[in-house]
């Protein structure tokens, strides 16, 4: 977490004129839980 993947992904998508999909947000929306909570409960390997 916190390595800058989303920041770089957004910049790259903008440069390539592509839609950016934030997988963390998708996971949070679908699971109803935030990423830090999921990592606390499931661990990063999940």
mmCIF file with all atom_site columns, N, CA and C in Angstrom:
data_model
loop_
_atom_site.group_PDB
_atom_site.id
_atom_site.type_symbol
_atom_site.label_atom_id
_atom_site.label_alt_id
_atom_site.label_comp_id
_atom_site.label_asym_id
_atom_site.label_entity_id
_atom_site.label_seq_id
_atom_site.pdbx_PDB_ins_code
_atom_site.Cartn_x
_atom_site.Cartn_y
_atom_site.Cartn_z
_atom_site.occupancy
_atom_site.B_iso_or_equiv
_atom_site.pdbx_formal_charge
_atom_site.auth_seq_id
_atom_site.auth_comp_id
_atom_site.auth_asym_id
_atom_site.auth_atom_id
_atom_site.pdbx_PDB_model_num
ATOM 1   N N  . UNK A 1 1  ? 0.833   -1.187  0.000   1.00 0.00 ? 1  UNK A N  1
ATOM 2   C CA . UNK A 1 1  ? 0.000   0.000   0.000   1.00 0.00 ? 1  UNK A CA 1
ATOM 3   C C  . UNK A 1 1  ? 0.872   1.243   0.000   1.00 0.00 ? 1  UNK A C  1
ATOM 4   N N  . UNK A 1 2  ? 0.342   2.304   -0.596  1.00 0.00 ? 2  UNK A N  1
ATOM 5   C CA . UNK A 1 2  ? 1.010   3.582   -0.549  1.00 0.00 ? 2  UNK A CA 1
ATOM 6   C C  . UNK A 1 2  ? 2.251   3.704   -1.425  1.00 0.00 ? 2  UNK A C  1
ATOM 7   N N  . UNK A 1 3  ? 2.316   2.924   -2.502  1.00 0.00 ? 3  UNK A N  1
ATOM 8   C CA . UNK A 1 3  ? 3.494   2.966   -3.372  1.00 0.00 ? 3  UNK A CA 1
ATOM 9   C C  . UNK A 1 3  ? 3.330   3.939   -4.536  1.00 0.00 ? 3  UNK A C  1
ATOM 10  N N  . UNK A 1 4  ? 2.147   4.521   -4.701  1.00 0.00 ? 4  UNK A N  1
ATOM 11  C CA . UNK A 1 4  ? 1.911   5.480   -5.774  1.00 0.00 ? 4  UNK A CA 1
ATOM 12  C C  . UNK A 1 4  ? 1.344   4.879   -7.046  1.00 0.00 ? 4  UNK A C  1
ATOM 13  N N  . UNK A 1 5  ? 0.848   3.650   -6.963  1.00 0.00 ? 5  UNK A N  1
ATOM 14  C CA . UNK A 1 5  ? 0.314   2.980   -8.157  1.00 0.00 ? 5  UNK A CA 1
ATOM 15  C C  . UNK A 1 5  ? -0.863  3.739   -8.753  1.00 0.00 ? 5  UNK A C  1
ATOM 16  N N  . UNK A 1 6  ? -1.772  4.204   -7.919  1.00 0.00 ? 6  UNK A N  1
ATOM 17  C CA . UNK A 1 6  ? -2.948  4.926   -8.413  1.00 0.00 ? 6  UNK A CA 1
ATOM 18  C C  . UNK A 1 6  ? -2.554  6.264   -9.024  1.00 0.00 ? 6  UNK A C  1
ATOM 19  N N  . UNK A 1 7  ? -1.611  6.940   -8.414  1.00 0.00 ? 7  UNK A N  1
ATOM 20  C CA . UNK A 1 7  ? -1.151  8.229   -8.939  1.00 0.00 ? 7  UNK A CA 1
ATOM 21  C C  . UNK A 1 7  ? -0.560  8.059   -10.330 1.00 0.00 ? 7  UNK A C  1
ATOM 22  N N  . UNK A 1 8  ? 0.330   7.094   -10.477 1.00 0.00 ? 8  UNK A N  1
ATOM 23  C CA . UNK A 1 8  ? 0.955   6.830   -11.776 1.00 0.00 ? 8  UNK A CA 1
ATOM 24  C C  . UNK A 1 8  ? -0.092  6.332   -12.768 1.00 0.00 ? 8  UNK A C  1
ATOM 25  N N  . UNK A 1 9  ? -0.987  5.475   -12.313 1.00 0.00 ? 9  UNK A N  1
ATOM 26  C CA . UNK A 1 9  ? -2.038  4.957   -13.186 1.00 0.00 ? 9  UNK A CA 1
ATOM 27  C C  . UNK A 1 9  ? -2.921  6.056   -13.742 1.00 0.00 ? 9  UNK A C  1
ATOM 28  N N  . UNK A 1 10 ? -3.296  7.012   -12.895 1.00 0.00 ? 10 UNK A N  1
ATOM 29  C CA . UNK A 1 10 ? -4.124  8.141   -13.351 1.00 0.00 ? 10 UNK A CA 1
ATOM 30  C C  . UNK A 1 10 ? -3.378  8.970   -14.396 1.00 0.00 ? 10 UNK A C  1
ATOM 31  N N  . UNK A 1 11 ? -2.120  9.252   -14.127 1.00 0.00 ? 11 UNK A N  1
ATOM 32  C CA . UNK A 1 11 ? -1.317  10.040  -15.068 1.00 0.00 ? 11 UNK A CA 1
ATOM 33  C C  . UNK A 1 11 ? -1.170  9.319   -16.402 1.00 0.00 ? 11 UNK A C  1
ATOM 34  N N  . UNK A 1 12 ? -0.889  8.026   -16.348 1.00 0.00 ? 12 UNK A N  1
ATOM 35  C CA . UNK A 1 12 ? -0.721  7.240   -17.563 1.00 0.00 ? 12 UNK A CA 1
ATOM 36  C C  . UNK A 1 12 ? -2.023  7.167   -18.362 1.00 0.00 ? 12 UNK A C  1
ATOM 37  N N  . UNK A 1 13 ? -3.130  6.936   -17.674 1.00 0.00 ? 13 UNK A N  1
ATOM 38  C CA . UNK A 1 13 ? -4.429  6.881   -18.349 1.00 0.00 ? 13 UNK A CA 1
ATOM 39  C C  . UNK A 1 13 ? -4.735  8.211   -19.032 1.00 0.00 ? 13 UNK A C  1
ATOM 40  N N  . UNK A 1 14 ? -4.440  9.316   -18.351 1.00 0.00 ? 14 UNK A N  1
ATOM 41  C CA . UNK A 1 14 ? -4.682  10.639  -18.931 1.00 0.00 ? 14 UNK A CA 1
ATOM 42  C C  . UNK A 1 14 ? -3.834  10.826  -20.194 1.00 0.00 ? 14 UNK A C  1
ATOM 43  N N  . UNK A 1 15 ? -2.555  10.466  -20.113 1.00 0.00 ? 15 UNK A N  1
ATOM 44  C CA . UNK A 1 15 ? -1.657  10.607  -21.267 1.00 0.00 ? 15 UNK A CA 1
ATOM 45  C C  . UNK A 1 15 ? -2.112  9.748   -22.452 1.00 0.00 ? 15 UNK A C  1
ATOM 46  N N  . UNK A 1 16 ? -2.595  8.551   -22.148 1.00 0.00 ? 16 UNK A N  1
ATOM 47  C CA . UNK A 1 16 ? -3.018  7.618   -23.200 1.00 0.00 ? 16 UNK A CA 1
ATOM 48  C C  . UNK A 1 16 ? -4.479  7.792   -23.594 1.00 0.00 ? 16 UNK A C  1
ATOM 49  N N  . UNK A 1 17 ? -5.146  8.767   -22.931 1.00 0.00 ? 17 UNK A N  1
ATOM 50  C CA . UNK A 1 17 ? -6.566  9.038   -23.180 1.00 0.00 ? 17 UNK A CA 1
ATOM 51  C C  . UNK A 1 17 ? -7.425  7.789   -22.960 1.00 0.00 ? 17 UNK A C  1
ATOM 52  N N  . UNK A 1 18 ? -7.161  7.147   -21.833 1.00 0.00 ? 18 UNK A N  1
ATOM 53  C CA . UNK A 1 18 ? -7.895  5.956   -21.438 1.00 0.00 ? 18 UNK A CA 1
ATOM 54  C C  . UNK A 1 18 ? -8.586  6.199   -20.110 1.00 0.00 ? 18 UNK A C  1
ATOM 55  N N  . UNK A 1 19 ? -9.611  5.401   -19.830 1.00 0.00 ? 19 UNK A N  1
ATOM 56  C CA . UNK A 1 19 ? -10.290 5.476   -18.545 1.00 0.00 ? 19 UNK A CA 1
ATOM 57  C C  . UNK A 1 19 ? -9.407  4.843   -17.473 1.00 0.00 ? 19 UNK A C  1
ATOM 58  N N  . UNK A 1 20 ? -9.362  5.477   -16.311 1.00 0.00 ? 20 UNK A N  1
ATOM 59  C CA . UNK A 1 20 ? -8.624  4.916   -15.182 1.00 0.00 ? 20 UNK A CA 1
ATOM 60  C C  . UNK A 1 20 ? -9.602  4.205   -14.265 1.00 0.00 ? 20 UNK A C  1
ATOM 61  N N  . UNK A 1 21 ? -9.292  2.986   -13.894 1.00 0.00 ? 21 UNK A N  1
ATOM 62  C CA . UNK A 1 21 ? -10.109 2.220   -12.960 1.00 0.00 ? 21 UNK A CA 1
ATOM 63  C C  . UNK A 1 21 ? -9.285  1.971   -11.708 1.00 0.00 ? 21 UNK A C  1
ATOM 64  N N  . UNK A 1 22 ? -9.741  2.516   -10.592 1.00 0.00 ? 22 UNK A N  1
ATOM 65  C CA . UNK A 1 22 ? -9.044  2.346   -9.314  1.00 0.00 ? 22 UNK A CA 1
ATOM 66  C C  . UNK A 1 22 ? -9.544  1.052   -8.676  1.00 0.00 ? 22 UNK A C  1
ATOM 67  N N  . UNK A 1 23 ? -8.707  0.031   -8.681  1.00 0.00 ? 23 UNK A N  1
ATOM 68  C CA . UNK A 1 23 ? -9.141  -1.274  -8.169  1.00 0.00 ? 23 UNK A CA 1
ATOM 69  C C  . UNK A 1 23 ? -9.448  -1.237  -6.677  1.00 0.00 ? 23 UNK A C  1
ATOM 70  N N  . UNK A 1 24 ? -8.738  -0.391  -5.918  1.00 0.00 ? 24 UNK A N  1
ATOM 71  C CA . UNK A 1 24 ? -9.059  -0.270  -4.490  1.00 0.00 ? 24 UNK A CA 1
ATOM 72  C C  . UNK A 1 24 ? -10.497 0.203   -4.308  1.00 0.00 ? 24 UNK A C  1
ATOM 73  N N  . UNK A 1 25 ? -10.892 1.200   -5.065  1.00 0.00 ? 25 UNK A N  1
ATOM 74  C CA . UNK A 1 25 ? -12.272 1.711   -4.959  1.00 0.00 ? 25 UNK A CA 1
ATOM 75  C C  . UNK A 1 25 ? -13.288 0.663   -5.394  1.00 0.00 ? 25 UNK A C  1
ATOM 76  N N  . UNK A 1 26 ? -12.963 -0.066  -6.445  1.00 0.00 ? 26 UNK A N  1
ATOM 77  C CA . UNK A 1 26 ? -13.865 -1.131  -6.902  1.00 0.00 ? 26 UNK A CA 1
ATOM 78  C C  . UNK A 1 26 ? -14.049 -2.181  -5.811  1.00 0.00 ? 26 UNK A C  1
ATOM 79  N N  . UNK A 1 27 ? -12.956 -2.591  -5.192  1.00 0.00 ? 27 UNK A N  1
ATOM 80  C CA . UNK A 1 27 ? -13.019 -3.591  -4.119  1.00 0.00 ? 27 UNK A CA 1
ATOM 81  C C  . UNK A 1 27 ? -13.834 -3.057  -2.954  1.00 0.00 ? 27 UNK A C  1
ATOM 82  N N  . UNK A 1 28 ? -13.592 -1.797  -2.577  1.00 0.00 ? 28 UNK A N  1
ATOM 83  C CA . UNK A 1 28 ? -14.332 -1.201  -1.463  1.00 0.00 ? 28 UNK A CA 1
ATOM 84  C C  . UNK A 1 28 ? -15.828 -1.130  -1.761  1.00 0.00 ? 28 UNK A C  1
ATOM 85  N N  . UNK A 1 29 ? -16.189 -0.716  -2.974  1.00 0.00 ? 29 UNK A N  1
ATOM 86  C CA . UNK A 1 29 ? -17.604 -0.625  -3.341  1.00 0.00 ? 29 UNK A CA 1
ATOM 87  C C  . UNK A 1 29 ? -18.272 -1.996  -3.336  1.00 0.00 ? 29 UNK A C  1
ATOM 88  N N  . UNK A 1 30 ? -17.602 -2.979  -3.898  1.00 0.00 ? 30 UNK A N  1
ATOM 89  C CA . UNK A 1 30 ? -18.203 -4.313  -4.004  1.00 0.00 ? 30 UNK A CA 1
ATOM 90  C C  . UNK A 1 30 ? -18.262 -5.045  -2.669  1.00 0.00 ? 30 UNK A C  1
ATOM 91  N N  . UNK A 1 31 ? -17.262 -4.809  -1.812  1.00 0.00 ? 31 UNK A N  1
ATOM 92  C CA . UNK A 1 31 ? -17.216 -5.535  -0.539  1.00 0.00 ? 31 UNK A CA 1
ATOM 93  C C  . UNK A 1 31 ? -17.922 -4.796  0.592   1.00 0.00 ? 31 UNK A C  1
ATOM 94  N N  . UNK A 1 32 ? -18.060 -3.476  0.442   1.00 0.00 ? 32 UNK A N  1
ATOM 95  C CA . UNK A 1 32 ? -18.655 -2.683  1.508   1.00 0.00 ? 32 UNK A CA 1
ATOM 96  C C  . UNK A 1 32 ? -17.695 -2.418  2.656   1.00 0.00 ? 32 UNK A C  1
ATOM 97  N N  . UNK A 1 33 ? -16.412 -2.681  2.451   1.00 0.00 ? 33 UNK A N  1
ATOM 98  C CA . UNK A 1 33 ? -15.393 -2.465  3.488   1.00 0.00 ? 33 UNK A CA 1
ATOM 99  C C  . UNK A 1 33 ? -14.228 -1.707  2.869   1.00 0.00 ? 33 UNK A C  1
ATOM 100 N N  . UNK A 1 34 ? -13.504 -0.942  3.697   1.00 0.00 ? 34 UNK A N  1
ATOM 101 C CA . UNK A 1 34 ? -12.359 -0.229  3.138   1.00 0.00 ? 34 UNK A CA 1
ATOM 102 C C  . UNK A 1 34 ? -11.106 -1.111  3.156   1.00 0.00 ? 34 UNK A C  1
ATOM 103 N N  . UNK A 1 35 ? -10.156 -0.743  2.315   1.00 0.00 ? 35 UNK A N  1
ATOM 104 C CA . UNK A 1 35 ? -8.952  -1.548  2.115   1.00 0.00 ? 35 UNK A CA 1
ATOM 105 C C  . UNK A 1 35 ? -8.167  -1.765  3.413   1.00 0.00 ? 35 UNK A C  1
ATOM 106 N N  . UNK A 1 36 ? -7.923  -0.722  4.222   1.00 0.00 ? 36 UNK A N  1
ATOM 107 C CA . UNK A 1 36 ? -7.188  -0.981  5.473   1.00 0.00 ? 36 UNK A CA 1
ATOM 108 C C  . UNK A 1 36 ? -7.880  -2.014  6.370   1.00 0.00 ? 36 UNK A C  1
ATOM 109 N N  . UNK A 1 37 ? -9.204  -1.965  6.448   1.00 0.00 ? 37 UNK A N  1
ATOM 110 C CA . UNK A 1 37 ? -9.944  -2.943  7.258   1.00 0.00 ? 37 UNK A CA 1
ATOM 111 C C  . UNK A 1 37 ? -9.773  -4.345  6.677   1.00 0.00 ? 37 UNK A C  1
ATOM 112 N N  . UNK A 1 38 ? -9.887  -4.468  5.372   1.00 0.00 ? 38 UNK A N  1
ATOM 113 C CA . UNK A 1 38 ? -9.717  -5.774  4.719   1.00 0.00 ? 38 UNK A CA 1
ATOM 114 C C  . UNK A 1 38 ? -8.326  -6.330  5.015   1.00 0.00 ? 38 UNK A C  1
ATOM 115 N N  . UNK A 1 39 ? -7.290  -5.496  4.912   1.00 0.00 ? 39 UNK A N  1
ATOM 116 C CA . UNK A 1 39 ? -5.929  -5.944  5.205   1.00 0.00 ? 39 UNK A CA 1
ATOM 117 C C  . UNK A 1 39 ? -5.784  -6.351  6.664   1.00 0.00 ? 39 UNK A C  1
ATOM 118 N N  . UNK A 1 40 ? -6.423  -5.600  7.563   1.00 0.00 ? 40 UNK A N  1
ATOM 119 C CA . UNK A 1 40 ? -6.359  -5.952  8.991   1.00 0.00 ? 40 UNK A CA 1
ATOM 120 C C  . UNK A 1 40 ? -6.984  -7.315  9.256   1.00 0.00 ? 40 UNK A C  1
ATOM 121 N N  . UNK A 1 41 ? -8.112  -7.580  8.613   1.00 0.00 ? 41 UNK A N  1
ATOM 122 C CA . UNK A 1 41 ? -8.859  -8.815  8.865   1.00 0.00 ? 41 UNK A CA 1
ATOM 123 C C  . UNK A 1 41 ? -8.313  -9.989  8.053   1.00 0.00 ? 41 UNK A C  1
ATOM 124 N N  . UNK A 1 42 ? -8.055  -9.764  6.772   1.00 0.00 ? 42 UNK A N  1
ATOM 125 C CA . UNK A 1 42 ? -7.659  -10.844 5.861   1.00 0.00 ? 42 UNK A CA 1
ATOM 126 C C  . UNK A 1 42 ? -6.147  -10.950 5.666   1.00 0.00 ? 42 UNK A C  1
ATOM 127 N N  . UNK A 1 43 ? -5.438  -9.867  5.956   1.00 0.00 ? 43 UNK A N  1
ATOM 128 C CA . UNK A 1 43 ? -4.015  -9.815  5.633   1.00 0.00 ? 43 UNK A CA 1
ATOM 129 C C  . UNK A 1 43 ? -3.839  -9.395  4.184   1.00 0.00 ? 43 UNK A C  1
ATOM 130 N N  . UNK A 1 44 ? -2.653  -8.948  3.824   1.00 0.00 ? 44 UNK A N  1
ATOM 131 C CA . UNK A 1 44 ? -2.428  -8.478  2.457   1.00 0.00 ? 44 UNK A CA 1
ATOM 132 C C  . UNK A 1 44 ? -2.510  -9.603  1.443   1.00 0.00 ? 44 UNK A C  1
ATOM 133 N N  . UNK A 1 45 ? -2.119  -10.797 1.820   1.00 0.00 ? 45 UNK A N  1
ATOM 134 C CA . UNK A 1 45 ? -2.185  -11.928 0.888   1.00 0.00 ? 45 UNK A CA 1
ATOM 135 C C  . UNK A 1 45 ? -3.628  -12.340 0.635   1.00 0.00 ? 45 UNK A C  1
ATOM 136 N N  . UNK A 1 46 ? -4.527  -11.998 1.591   1.00 0.00 ? 46 UNK A N  1
ATOM 137 C CA . UNK A 1 46 ? -5.959  -12.215 1.489   1.00 0.00 ? 46 UNK A CA 1
ATOM 138 C C  . UNK A 1 46 ? -6.371  -13.591 1.191   1.00 0.00 ? 46 UNK A C  1
#
